[in-house]
Short mmCIF file of N, CA and C in Angstrom, two decimals:
data_model
loop_
_atom_site.label_atom_id
_atom_site.label_comp_id
_atom_site.label_asym_id
_atom_site.label_seq_id
_atom_site.Cartn_x
_atom_site.Cartn_y
_atom_site.Cartn_z
N UNK T 454 0.58 1.70 16.15
CA UNK T 454 1.23 2.23 14.98
C UNK T 454 2.72 2.35 15.17
N UNK T 455 3.40 2.63 14.10
CA UNK T 455 4.86 2.74 14.10
C UNK T 455 5.22 4.16 13.68
N UNK T 456 6.18 4.74 14.38
CA UNK T 456 6.63 6.09 14.09
C UNK T 456 8.15 6.10 14.09
N UNK T 457 8.75 6.67 13.03
CA UNK T 457 10.20 6.77 12.97
C UNK T 457 10.59 8.18 12.57
N UNK T 458 11.37 8.83 13.41
CA UNK T 458 11.89 10.16 13.14
C UNK T 458 13.34 10.00 12.69
N UNK T 459 13.77 10.81 11.72
CA UNK T 459 15.15 10.71 11.25
C UNK T 459 15.69 12.09 10.92
N UNK T 460 17.00 12.21 10.99
CA UNK T 460 17.69 13.44 10.60
C UNK T 460 19.12 13.06 10.22
N UNK T 461 19.60 13.61 9.12
CA UNK T 461 20.98 13.37 8.71
C UNK T 461 21.42 14.47 7.77
N UNK T 462 22.74 14.60 7.60
CA UNK T 462 23.31 15.60 6.72
C UNK T 462 23.75 14.92 5.43
N UNK T 463 23.44 15.56 4.31
CA UNK T 463 23.91 15.10 2.99
C UNK T 463 24.83 16.19 2.45
N UNK T 464 25.93 15.77 1.88
CA UNK T 464 26.91 16.73 1.36
C UNK T 464 26.56 17.11 -0.06
N UNK T 465 25.49 17.88 -0.16
CA UNK T 465 25.01 18.44 -1.42
C UNK T 465 24.19 19.66 -1.06
N UNK T 466 24.21 20.67 -1.93
CA UNK T 466 23.43 21.86 -1.60
C UNK T 466 21.94 21.60 -1.84
N UNK T 467 21.13 22.47 -1.29
CA UNK T 467 19.67 22.31 -1.35
C UNK T 467 19.19 22.22 -2.79
N UNK T 468 19.74 23.04 -3.68
CA UNK T 468 19.27 23.03 -5.07
C UNK T 468 19.60 21.73 -5.78
N UNK T 469 20.74 21.13 -5.46
CA UNK T 469 21.08 19.82 -6.04
C UNK T 469 20.05 18.78 -5.62
N UNK T 470 19.70 18.78 -4.35
CA UNK T 470 18.70 17.82 -3.85
C UNK T 470 17.32 18.14 -4.40
N UNK T 471 17.01 19.41 -4.53
CA UNK T 471 15.70 19.83 -5.06
C UNK T 471 15.51 19.28 -6.48
N UNK T 472 16.59 19.26 -7.27
CA UNK T 472 16.53 18.83 -8.67
C UNK T 472 16.71 17.33 -8.86
N UNK T 473 16.95 16.59 -7.79
CA UNK T 473 17.26 15.17 -7.92
C UNK T 473 16.20 14.24 -7.34
N UNK T 474 14.96 14.69 -7.23
CA UNK T 474 13.86 13.85 -6.74
C UNK T 474 14.26 13.11 -5.46
N UNK T 475 14.59 13.90 -4.45
CA UNK T 475 15.12 13.35 -3.20
C UNK T 475 14.16 12.38 -2.53
N UNK T 476 12.86 12.61 -2.63
CA UNK T 476 11.89 11.68 -2.02
C UNK T 476 12.03 10.29 -2.60
N UNK T 477 12.08 10.23 -3.91
CA UNK T 477 12.18 8.92 -4.56
C UNK T 477 13.52 8.26 -4.24
N UNK T 478 14.57 9.05 -4.25
CA UNK T 478 15.90 8.49 -3.98
C UNK T 478 16.03 8.01 -2.53
N UNK T 479 15.36 8.67 -1.61
CA UNK T 479 15.45 8.28 -0.21
C UNK T 479 14.60 7.06 0.11
N UNK T 480 13.38 7.03 -0.44
CA UNK T 480 12.44 5.98 -0.04
C UNK T 480 12.25 4.85 -1.04
N UNK T 481 12.52 5.09 -2.31
CA UNK T 481 12.27 4.05 -3.30
C UNK T 481 13.46 3.11 -3.41
N UNK T 482 13.15 1.83 -3.55
CA UNK T 482 14.17 0.81 -3.77
C UNK T 482 13.71 -0.06 -4.91
N UNK T 483 14.64 -0.67 -5.58
CA UNK T 483 14.28 -1.55 -6.69
C UNK T 483 13.99 -2.93 -6.14
N UNK T 484 12.85 -3.46 -6.49
CA UNK T 484 12.49 -4.81 -6.07
C UNK T 484 13.11 -5.86 -6.97
N UNK T 485 13.10 -7.09 -6.53
CA UNK T 485 13.62 -8.14 -7.40
C UNK T 485 12.49 -8.68 -8.28
N UNK T 486 12.82 -9.60 -9.17
CA UNK T 486 11.84 -10.07 -10.14
C UNK T 486 10.72 -10.88 -9.51
N UNK T 487 10.93 -11.38 -8.30
CA UNK T 487 9.87 -12.16 -7.65
C UNK T 487 8.80 -11.25 -7.05
N UNK T 488 9.01 -9.94 -7.11
CA UNK T 488 8.05 -8.94 -6.62
C UNK T 488 7.73 -9.13 -5.14
N UNK T 489 8.72 -9.63 -4.36
CA UNK T 489 8.46 -9.77 -2.93
C UNK T 489 9.28 -8.78 -2.11
N UNK T 490 9.82 -7.74 -2.77
CA UNK T 490 10.45 -6.65 -2.04
C UNK T 490 10.55 -5.45 -2.97
N UNK T 491 10.77 -4.28 -2.38
CA UNK T 491 10.97 -3.08 -3.18
C UNK T 491 9.82 -2.10 -3.05
N UNK T 492 10.07 -0.89 -3.55
CA UNK T 492 9.09 0.19 -3.52
C UNK T 492 9.06 0.87 -4.86
N UNK T 493 7.87 1.13 -5.36
CA UNK T 493 7.71 1.88 -6.60
C UNK T 493 6.63 2.93 -6.39
N UNK T 494 6.76 4.02 -7.11
CA UNK T 494 5.80 5.11 -7.02
C UNK T 494 5.61 5.70 -8.41
N UNK T 495 4.37 5.75 -8.87
CA UNK T 495 4.07 6.28 -10.20
C UNK T 495 3.05 7.40 -10.08
N UNK T 496 3.32 8.50 -10.79
CA UNK T 496 2.40 9.64 -10.77
C UNK T 496 1.04 9.24 -11.34
N UNK T 497 -0.02 9.79 -10.77
CA UNK T 497 -1.38 9.56 -11.25
C UNK T 497 -1.78 10.79 -12.07
N UNK T 498 -2.29 10.57 -13.26
CA UNK T 498 -2.63 11.68 -14.15
C UNK T 498 -3.86 12.44 -13.64
N UNK T 499 -3.98 13.68 -14.11
CA UNK T 499 -5.16 14.49 -13.76
C UNK T 499 -6.44 13.83 -14.25
N UNK T 500 -6.38 13.15 -15.41
CA UNK T 500 -7.56 12.47 -15.95
C UNK T 500 -8.00 11.33 -15.03
N UNK T 501 -7.02 10.56 -14.53
CA UNK T 501 -7.36 9.46 -13.62
C UNK T 501 -7.93 9.99 -12.32
N UNK T 502 -7.41 11.13 -11.85
CA UNK T 502 -7.96 11.74 -10.64
C UNK T 502 -9.37 12.24 -10.88
N UNK T 503 -9.59 12.87 -12.04
CA UNK T 503 -10.92 13.39 -12.37
C UNK T 503 -11.94 12.25 -12.40
N UNK T 504 -11.51 11.07 -12.88
CA UNK T 504 -12.41 9.92 -12.92
C UNK T 504 -12.82 9.49 -11.51
N UNK T 505 -12.01 9.86 -10.51
CA UNK T 505 -12.33 9.55 -9.12
C UNK T 505 -13.00 10.73 -8.42
N UNK T 506 -13.27 11.81 -9.18
CA UNK T 506 -13.93 12.98 -8.61
C UNK T 506 -12.99 13.90 -7.85
N UNK T 507 -11.69 13.85 -8.17
CA UNK T 507 -10.72 14.68 -7.47
C UNK T 507 -10.18 15.73 -8.42
N UNK T 508 -10.29 16.99 -8.02
CA UNK T 508 -9.77 18.09 -8.83
C UNK T 508 -8.32 18.35 -8.45
N UNK T 509 -7.45 18.57 -9.44
CA UNK T 509 -6.05 18.89 -9.13
C UNK T 509 -5.96 20.15 -8.27
N UNK T 510 -4.98 20.17 -7.38
CA UNK T 510 -4.78 21.31 -6.49
C UNK T 510 -3.33 21.75 -6.63
N UNK T 511 -3.11 23.05 -6.73
CA UNK T 511 -1.76 23.59 -6.88
C UNK T 511 -0.86 23.12 -5.75
N UNK T 512 0.31 22.59 -6.12
CA UNK T 512 1.29 22.15 -5.12
C UNK T 512 1.05 20.77 -4.55
N UNK T 513 -0.02 20.09 -4.97
CA UNK T 513 -0.31 18.73 -4.47
C UNK T 513 -0.25 17.76 -5.64
N UNK T 514 0.50 16.68 -5.45
CA UNK T 514 0.57 15.64 -6.48
C UNK T 514 0.07 14.33 -5.88
N UNK T 515 -0.34 13.45 -6.76
CA UNK T 515 -0.85 12.14 -6.34
C UNK T 515 -0.04 11.06 -7.03
N UNK T 516 0.28 10.04 -6.29
CA UNK T 516 1.03 8.92 -6.88
C UNK T 516 0.52 7.61 -6.32
N UNK T 517 0.65 6.60 -7.14
CA UNK T 517 0.28 5.25 -6.71
C UNK T 517 1.54 4.62 -6.13
N UNK T 518 1.46 4.26 -4.88
CA UNK T 518 2.58 3.66 -4.16
C UNK T 518 2.37 2.16 -4.07
N UNK T 519 3.41 1.42 -4.38
CA UNK T 519 3.40 -0.03 -4.19
C UNK T 519 4.68 -0.37 -3.46
N UNK T 520 4.56 -0.95 -2.29
CA UNK T 520 5.75 -1.29 -1.52
C UNK T 520 5.54 -2.61 -0.81
N UNK T 521 6.65 -3.25 -0.51
CA UNK T 521 6.62 -4.48 0.25
C UNK T 521 7.48 -4.27 1.48
N UNK T 522 6.91 -4.52 2.65
CA UNK T 522 7.61 -4.34 3.91
C UNK T 522 8.17 -5.68 4.40
N UNK T 523 9.47 -5.74 4.53
CA UNK T 523 10.17 -6.89 5.10
C UNK T 523 9.79 -8.21 4.43
N UNK T 524 9.48 -8.15 3.14
CA UNK T 524 9.12 -9.33 2.33
C UNK T 524 7.88 -10.05 2.85
N UNK T 525 7.11 -9.38 3.70
CA UNK T 525 5.95 -10.03 4.32
C UNK T 525 4.62 -9.35 4.05
N UNK T 526 4.63 -8.04 3.81
CA UNK T 526 3.38 -7.29 3.65
C UNK T 526 3.48 -6.39 2.42
N UNK T 527 2.48 -6.52 1.53
CA UNK T 527 2.41 -5.67 0.33
C UNK T 527 1.41 -4.56 0.59
N UNK T 528 1.85 -3.31 0.40
CA UNK T 528 0.98 -2.14 0.52
C UNK T 528 0.78 -1.54 -0.85
N UNK T 529 -0.45 -1.14 -1.12
CA UNK T 529 -0.78 -0.48 -2.38
C UNK T 529 -1.71 0.67 -2.02
N UNK T 530 -1.42 1.85 -2.55
CA UNK T 530 -2.30 2.95 -2.20
C UNK T 530 -1.97 4.22 -2.94
N UNK T 531 -2.79 5.23 -2.69
CA UNK T 531 -2.63 6.52 -3.32
C UNK T 531 -2.12 7.52 -2.28
N UNK T 532 -0.94 8.07 -2.56
CA UNK T 532 -0.34 9.07 -1.69
C UNK T 532 -0.60 10.46 -2.25
N UNK T 533 -1.10 11.33 -1.40
CA UNK T 533 -1.23 12.75 -1.74
C UNK T 533 -0.04 13.45 -1.10
N UNK T 534 0.73 14.17 -1.92
CA UNK T 534 1.95 14.82 -1.45
C UNK T 534 1.89 16.31 -1.74
N UNK T 535 2.11 17.10 -0.70
CA UNK T 535 2.17 18.55 -0.87
C UNK T 535 3.63 18.99 -0.76
N UNK T 536 4.04 19.82 -1.70
CA UNK T 536 5.42 20.31 -1.72
C UNK T 536 5.43 21.80 -1.44
N UNK T 537 6.38 22.23 -0.62
CA UNK T 537 6.57 23.63 -0.28
C UNK T 537 8.02 23.98 -0.61
N UNK T 538 8.22 25.04 -1.39
CA UNK T 538 9.57 25.44 -1.77
C UNK T 538 9.92 26.79 -1.18
N UNK T 539 11.16 26.90 -0.68
CA UNK T 539 11.70 28.16 -0.20
C UNK T 539 13.10 28.35 -0.76
N UNK T 540 13.72 29.46 -0.47
CA UNK T 540 15.05 29.75 -1.01
C UNK T 540 16.09 28.76 -0.49
N UNK T 541 16.13 28.56 0.81
CA UNK T 541 17.14 27.69 1.42
C UNK T 541 16.56 26.38 1.94
N UNK T 542 15.36 26.04 1.51
CA UNK T 542 14.74 24.81 1.99
C UNK T 542 13.62 24.39 1.04
N UNK T 543 13.20 23.14 1.19
CA UNK T 543 11.96 22.67 0.59
C UNK T 543 11.45 21.52 1.45
N UNK T 544 10.18 21.25 1.34
CA UNK T 544 9.58 20.26 2.22
C UNK T 544 8.47 19.51 1.49
N UNK T 545 8.23 18.29 1.96
CA UNK T 545 7.13 17.46 1.48
C UNK T 545 6.34 16.97 2.68
N UNK T 546 5.03 16.97 2.56
CA UNK T 546 4.16 16.32 3.54
C UNK T 546 3.28 15.37 2.74
N UNK T 547 3.16 14.13 3.18
CA UNK T 547 2.38 13.17 2.43
C UNK T 547 1.50 12.33 3.35
N UNK T 548 0.43 11.82 2.76
CA UNK T 548 -0.43 10.91 3.50
C UNK T 548 -1.16 10.02 2.51
N UNK T 549 -1.54 8.86 2.97
CA UNK T 549 -2.37 7.96 2.19
C UNK T 549 -3.75 8.58 2.12
N UNK T 550 -4.24 8.82 0.91
CA UNK T 550 -5.50 9.53 0.73
C UNK T 550 -6.68 8.60 1.02
N UNK T 551 -7.42 8.92 2.07
CA UNK T 551 -8.52 8.06 2.53
C UNK T 551 -9.66 7.96 1.53
N UNK T 552 -9.69 8.82 0.52
CA UNK T 552 -10.76 8.73 -0.49
C UNK T 552 -10.60 7.51 -1.39
N UNK T 553 -9.49 6.82 -1.27
CA UNK T 553 -9.25 5.65 -2.11
C UNK T 553 -9.38 4.36 -1.30
N UNK T 554 -10.40 4.31 -0.45
CA UNK T 554 -10.64 3.07 0.30
C UNK T 554 -11.07 1.99 -0.67
N UNK T 555 -10.86 0.75 -0.31
CA UNK T 555 -11.09 -0.37 -1.23
C UNK T 555 -12.53 -0.45 -1.70
N UNK T 556 -13.47 -0.03 -0.86
CA UNK T 556 -14.87 -0.14 -1.24
C UNK T 556 -15.37 0.97 -2.14
N UNK T 557 -14.64 2.09 -2.18
CA UNK T 557 -15.14 3.25 -2.90
C UNK T 557 -14.52 3.45 -4.28
N UNK T 558 -13.29 3.00 -4.48
CA UNK T 558 -12.60 3.27 -5.74
C UNK T 558 -13.12 2.34 -6.84
N UNK T 559 -13.26 2.90 -8.04
CA UNK T 559 -13.69 2.09 -9.18
C UNK T 559 -12.61 1.11 -9.60
N UNK T 560 -11.36 1.50 -9.44
CA UNK T 560 -10.25 0.65 -9.84
C UNK T 560 -9.54 0.12 -8.61
N UNK T 561 -9.41 -1.22 -8.52
CA UNK T 561 -8.71 -1.79 -7.37
C UNK T 561 -7.26 -1.34 -7.35
N UNK T 562 -6.70 -1.00 -8.52
CA UNK T 562 -5.32 -0.54 -8.57
C UNK T 562 -5.14 0.75 -7.79
N UNK T 563 -6.18 1.56 -7.71
CA UNK T 563 -6.09 2.81 -6.98
C UNK T 563 -6.70 2.72 -5.59
N UNK T 564 -6.86 1.54 -5.08
CA UNK T 564 -7.39 1.35 -3.74
C UNK T 564 -6.25 1.21 -2.73
N UNK T 565 -6.49 1.71 -1.53
CA UNK T 565 -5.52 1.57 -0.45
C UNK T 565 -5.73 0.20 0.20
N UNK T 566 -4.77 -0.69 -0.02
CA UNK T 566 -4.91 -2.06 0.47
C UNK T 566 -3.59 -2.57 1.04
N UNK T 567 -3.70 -3.65 1.81
CA UNK T 567 -2.54 -4.41 2.23
C UNK T 567 -2.85 -5.89 2.06
N UNK T 568 -1.82 -6.67 1.85
CA UNK T 568 -1.96 -8.13 1.75
C UNK T 568 -0.71 -8.77 2.32
N UNK T 569 -0.89 -9.88 3.00
CA UNK T 569 0.29 -10.63 3.49
C UNK T 569 0.90 -11.38 2.32
N UNK T 570 2.19 -11.55 2.37
CA UNK T 570 2.89 -12.36 1.38
C UNK T 570 3.31 -13.64 2.08
N UNK T 571 2.76 -14.73 1.59
CA UNK T 571 3.07 -16.04 2.16
C UNK T 571 3.77 -16.87 1.11
N UNK T 572 4.32 -17.98 1.49
CA UNK T 572 5.03 -18.87 0.56
C UNK T 572 4.18 -20.11 0.29
N UNK T 573 4.09 -20.47 -1.01
CA UNK T 573 3.36 -21.69 -1.34
C UNK T 573 4.26 -22.90 -1.12
N UNK T 574 3.79 -24.08 -1.53
CA UNK T 574 4.53 -25.32 -1.26
C UNK T 574 5.91 -25.39 -1.93
N UNK T 575 6.13 -24.59 -2.97
CA UNK T 575 7.45 -24.58 -3.61
C UNK T 575 8.25 -23.32 -3.25
N UNK T 576 7.76 -22.55 -2.29
CA UNK T 576 8.48 -21.38 -1.81
C UNK T 576 8.25 -20.11 -2.60
N UNK T 577 7.30 -20.14 -3.56
CA UNK T 577 7.00 -18.96 -4.36
C UNK T 577 6.12 -18.01 -3.54
N UNK T 578 6.41 -16.68 -3.60
CA UNK T 578 5.57 -15.74 -2.84
C UNK T 578 4.17 -15.64 -3.43
N UNK T 579 3.17 -15.70 -2.55
CA UNK T 579 1.77 -15.60 -2.93
C UNK T 579 1.10 -14.57 -2.02
N UNK T 580 0.36 -13.64 -2.61
CA UNK T 580 -0.31 -12.61 -1.83
C UNK T 580 -1.71 -13.06 -1.42
N UNK T 581 -2.07 -12.76 -0.18
CA UNK T 581 -3.43 -13.05 0.27
C UNK T 581 -4.38 -12.04 -0.35
N UNK T 582 -5.66 -12.24 -0.14
CA UNK T 582 -6.67 -11.31 -0.64
C UNK T 582 -6.43 -9.92 -0.04
N UNK T 583 -6.43 -8.86 -0.87
CA UNK T 583 -6.19 -7.51 -0.34
C UNK T 583 -7.25 -7.09 0.67
N UNK T 584 -6.81 -6.36 1.68
CA UNK T 584 -7.71 -5.82 2.70
C UNK T 584 -7.56 -4.30 2.73
N UNK T 585 -8.61 -3.59 3.15
CA UNK T 585 -8.52 -2.12 3.21
C UNK T 585 -7.40 -1.67 4.14
N UNK T 586 -6.77 -0.55 3.79
CA UNK T 586 -5.71 0.00 4.63
C UNK T 586 -5.83 1.51 4.72
N UNK T 587 -5.54 2.04 5.88
CA UNK T 587 -5.48 3.49 6.10
C UNK T 587 -4.44 3.73 7.18
N UNK T 588 -3.79 4.88 7.10
CA UNK T 588 -2.92 5.22 8.21
C UNK T 588 -1.44 5.33 7.89
N UNK T 589 -1.07 5.88 6.75
CA UNK T 589 0.34 6.13 6.45
C UNK T 589 0.51 7.62 6.16
N UNK T 590 1.53 8.22 6.74
CA UNK T 590 1.78 9.65 6.54
C UNK T 590 3.23 9.95 6.88
N UNK T 591 3.64 11.17 6.57
CA UNK T 591 4.99 11.58 6.94
C UNK T 591 5.34 12.92 6.36
N UNK T 592 6.55 13.34 6.63
CA UNK T 592 7.06 14.59 6.08
C UNK T 592 8.57 14.48 5.90
N UNK T 593 9.10 15.36 5.06
CA UNK T 593 10.54 15.48 4.85
C UNK T 593 10.84 16.95 4.63
N UNK T 594 11.79 17.50 5.38
CA UNK T 594 12.24 18.88 5.22
C UNK T 594 13.73 18.83 4.87
N UNK T 595 14.09 19.52 3.80
CA UNK T 595 15.49 19.63 3.38
C UNK T 595 15.87 21.10 3.50
N UNK T 596 16.89 21.39 4.31
CA UNK T 596 17.28 22.79 4.51
C UNK T 596 18.80 22.93 4.50
N UNK T 597 19.24 24.12 4.12
CA UNK T 597 20.67 24.41 4.06
C UNK T 597 21.25 24.39 5.47
N UNK T 598 22.42 23.78 5.61
CA UNK T 598 23.11 23.81 6.89
C UNK T 598 23.71 25.21 7.05
N UNK T 599 23.38 25.92 8.12
CA UNK T 599 23.91 27.28 8.30
C UNK T 599 25.44 27.30 8.23
N UNK T 600 25.96 28.19 7.41
CA UNK T 600 27.40 28.33 7.28
C UNK T 600 28.05 27.36 6.31
N UNK T 601 27.27 26.49 5.69
CA UNK T 601 27.83 25.52 4.74
C UNK T 601 26.86 25.33 3.58
N UNK T 602 27.07 26.08 2.50
CA UNK T 602 26.16 25.99 1.35
C UNK T 602 26.22 24.65 0.65
N UNK T 603 27.27 23.87 0.91
CA UNK T 603 27.45 22.58 0.23
C UNK T 603 26.87 21.42 1.03
N UNK T 604 26.14 21.70 2.09
CA UNK T 604 25.56 20.63 2.91
C UNK T 604 24.10 20.94 3.20
N UNK T 605 23.31 19.89 3.32
CA UNK T 605 21.89 20.03 3.61
C UNK T 605 21.50 19.10 4.75
N UNK T 606 20.58 19.58 5.58
CA UNK T 606 20.01 18.76 6.64
C UNK T 606 18.70 18.20 6.15
N UNK T 607 18.54 16.89 6.24
CA UNK T 607 17.29 16.24 5.89
C UNK T 607 16.67 15.72 7.18
N UNK T 608 15.46 16.15 7.45
CA UNK T 608 14.77 15.72 8.66
C UNK T 608 13.36 15.32 8.30
N UNK T 609 12.89 14.26 8.89
CA UNK T 609 11.54 13.82 8.57
C UNK T 609 11.00 12.81 9.56
N UNK T 610 9.82 12.35 9.23
CA UNK T 610 9.14 11.37 10.07
C UNK T 610 8.24 10.52 9.20
N UNK T 611 8.16 9.25 9.53
CA UNK T 611 7.27 8.31 8.86
C UNK T 611 6.35 7.72 9.92
N UNK T 612 5.05 7.73 9.64
CA UNK T 612 4.06 7.13 10.54
C UNK T 612 3.28 6.08 9.78
N UNK T 613 3.15 4.91 10.36
CA UNK T 613 2.40 3.81 9.74
C UNK T 613 1.49 3.15 10.76
N UNK T 614 0.24 2.97 10.39
CA UNK T 614 -0.66 2.13 11.18
C UNK T 614 -0.27 0.69 10.85
N UNK T 615 -0.11 -0.14 11.87
CA UNK T 615 0.31 -1.53 11.66
C UNK T 615 -0.78 -2.48 12.16
N UNK T 616 -1.63 -2.98 11.23
CA UNK T 616 -2.64 -3.96 11.64
C UNK T 616 -1.99 -5.21 12.25
N UNK T 617 -2.69 -5.85 13.17
CA UNK T 617 -2.16 -7.06 13.82
C UNK T 617 -1.81 -8.14 12.80
N UNK T 618 -2.54 -8.18 11.68
CA UNK T 618 -2.30 -9.23 10.69
C UNK T 618 -1.00 -9.10 9.92
N UNK T 619 -0.32 -7.96 10.04
CA UNK T 619 0.92 -7.79 9.28
C UNK T 619 2.00 -8.77 9.73
N UNK T 620 2.36 -8.70 11.01
CA UNK T 620 3.45 -9.53 11.52
C UNK T 620 3.01 -10.30 12.76
N UNK T 621 1.75 -10.70 12.77
CA UNK T 621 1.18 -11.48 13.88
C UNK T 621 1.34 -10.78 15.22
N UNK T 622 1.23 -9.46 15.22
CA UNK T 622 1.28 -8.70 16.46
C UNK T 622 2.68 -8.45 17.00
N UNK T 623 3.74 -8.93 16.30
CA UNK T 623 5.10 -8.70 16.79
C UNK T 623 5.52 -7.26 16.53
N UNK T 624 6.63 -6.84 17.11
CA UNK T 624 7.13 -5.48 16.92
C UNK T 624 8.22 -5.44 15.84
N UNK T 625 8.14 -6.33 14.89
CA UNK T 625 9.16 -6.44 13.85
C UNK T 625 9.35 -5.13 13.10
N UNK T 626 8.27 -4.51 12.65
CA UNK T 626 8.37 -3.27 11.87
C UNK T 626 8.93 -2.14 12.73
N UNK T 627 8.53 -2.07 13.98
CA UNK T 627 9.01 -1.02 14.88
C UNK T 627 10.54 -1.06 14.99
N UNK T 628 11.11 -2.25 15.02
CA UNK T 628 12.57 -2.36 15.15
C UNK T 628 13.28 -2.22 13.81
N UNK T 629 12.62 -2.56 12.71
CA UNK T 629 13.27 -2.54 11.39
C UNK T 629 13.11 -1.23 10.62
N UNK T 630 12.04 -0.48 10.86
CA UNK T 630 11.81 0.74 10.09
C UNK T 630 12.97 1.74 10.19
N UNK T 631 13.52 1.99 11.38
CA UNK T 631 14.68 2.89 11.43
C UNK T 631 15.86 2.40 10.59
N UNK T 632 16.06 1.08 10.54
CA UNK T 632 17.15 0.52 9.73
C UNK T 632 16.88 0.69 8.24
N UNK T 633 15.62 0.56 7.84
CA UNK T 633 15.25 0.75 6.44
C UNK T 633 15.51 2.20 6.03
N UNK T 634 15.14 3.14 6.88
CA UNK T 634 15.38 4.56 6.59
C UNK T 634 16.87 4.85 6.56
N UNK T 635 17.61 4.27 7.49
CA UNK T 635 19.06 4.46 7.53
C UNK T 635 19.71 3.97 6.23
N UNK T 636 19.27 2.84 5.72
CA UNK T 636 19.80 2.33 4.46
C UNK T 636 19.43 3.25 3.30
N UNK T 637 18.22 3.80 3.32
CA UNK T 637 17.82 4.77 2.30
C UNK T 637 18.72 6.01 2.32
N UNK T 638 19.08 6.47 3.52
CA UNK T 638 19.98 7.62 3.65
C UNK T 638 21.35 7.29 3.09
N UNK T 639 21.86 6.10 3.37
CA UNK T 639 23.16 5.68 2.82
C UNK T 639 23.14 5.65 1.30
N UNK T 640 22.07 5.08 0.73
CA UNK T 640 21.97 5.01 -0.73
C UNK T 640 21.90 6.41 -1.34
N UNK T 641 21.15 7.30 -0.71
CA UNK T 641 21.06 8.68 -1.19
C UNK T 641 22.44 9.33 -1.19
N UNK T 642 23.16 9.19 -0.09
CA UNK T 642 24.50 9.78 0.01
C UNK T 642 25.45 9.19 -1.04
N UNK T 643 25.42 7.86 -1.21
CA UNK T 643 26.29 7.23 -2.22
C UNK T 643 25.95 7.75 -3.61
N UNK T 644 24.66 7.90 -3.91
CA UNK T 644 24.23 8.38 -5.21
C UNK T 644 24.69 9.80 -5.50
N UNK T 645 24.82 10.60 -4.44
CA UNK T 645 25.26 11.98 -4.61
C UNK T 645 26.75 12.08 -4.90
N UNK T 646 27.51 11.05 -4.52
CA UNK T 646 28.96 11.08 -4.73
C UNK T 646 29.33 10.72 -6.16
N UNK T 647 28.40 10.11 -6.91
CA UNK T 647 28.71 9.65 -8.27
C UNK T 647 28.77 10.81 -9.23
#
């Protein structure tokens, strides 16, 4: 598996970050029209959860995550995210919900899957048949920097199970994931300056 820990300071107070969907701003990126890169996350309604036999729980939200890693692997799955709020901090803990395995979900859209992205004879991206996936989790804590109300410390960790089929057993993701997170931090900081 791959594990990346990160910490950085953003020049915005905790309440500004609390109100600006910091998770989405840090981790989501816009993909191009060829759908071979980018990350999107859409909330799953209580009705859709009920259809899967899941009762809503206070402080826990569910979203359908679709992401492409390094233009080579497409991940699709349901993330369960718990949010904790405090006066000078807030935190998120998330994990891929194992109840949405490919064999159990009624809708393939809500199944946890991965597929390789390969190129056809004209170079167009083509996804292989989806395979079951499990093993993504992480957390993010945003807290006030002591003595500076206008700055916040963001600290977190991302953990991913990396099947051999993703990058043919290479350590590509292990070396690139910290860079992906670093770019997300830069984009977040730039967005706060606008």
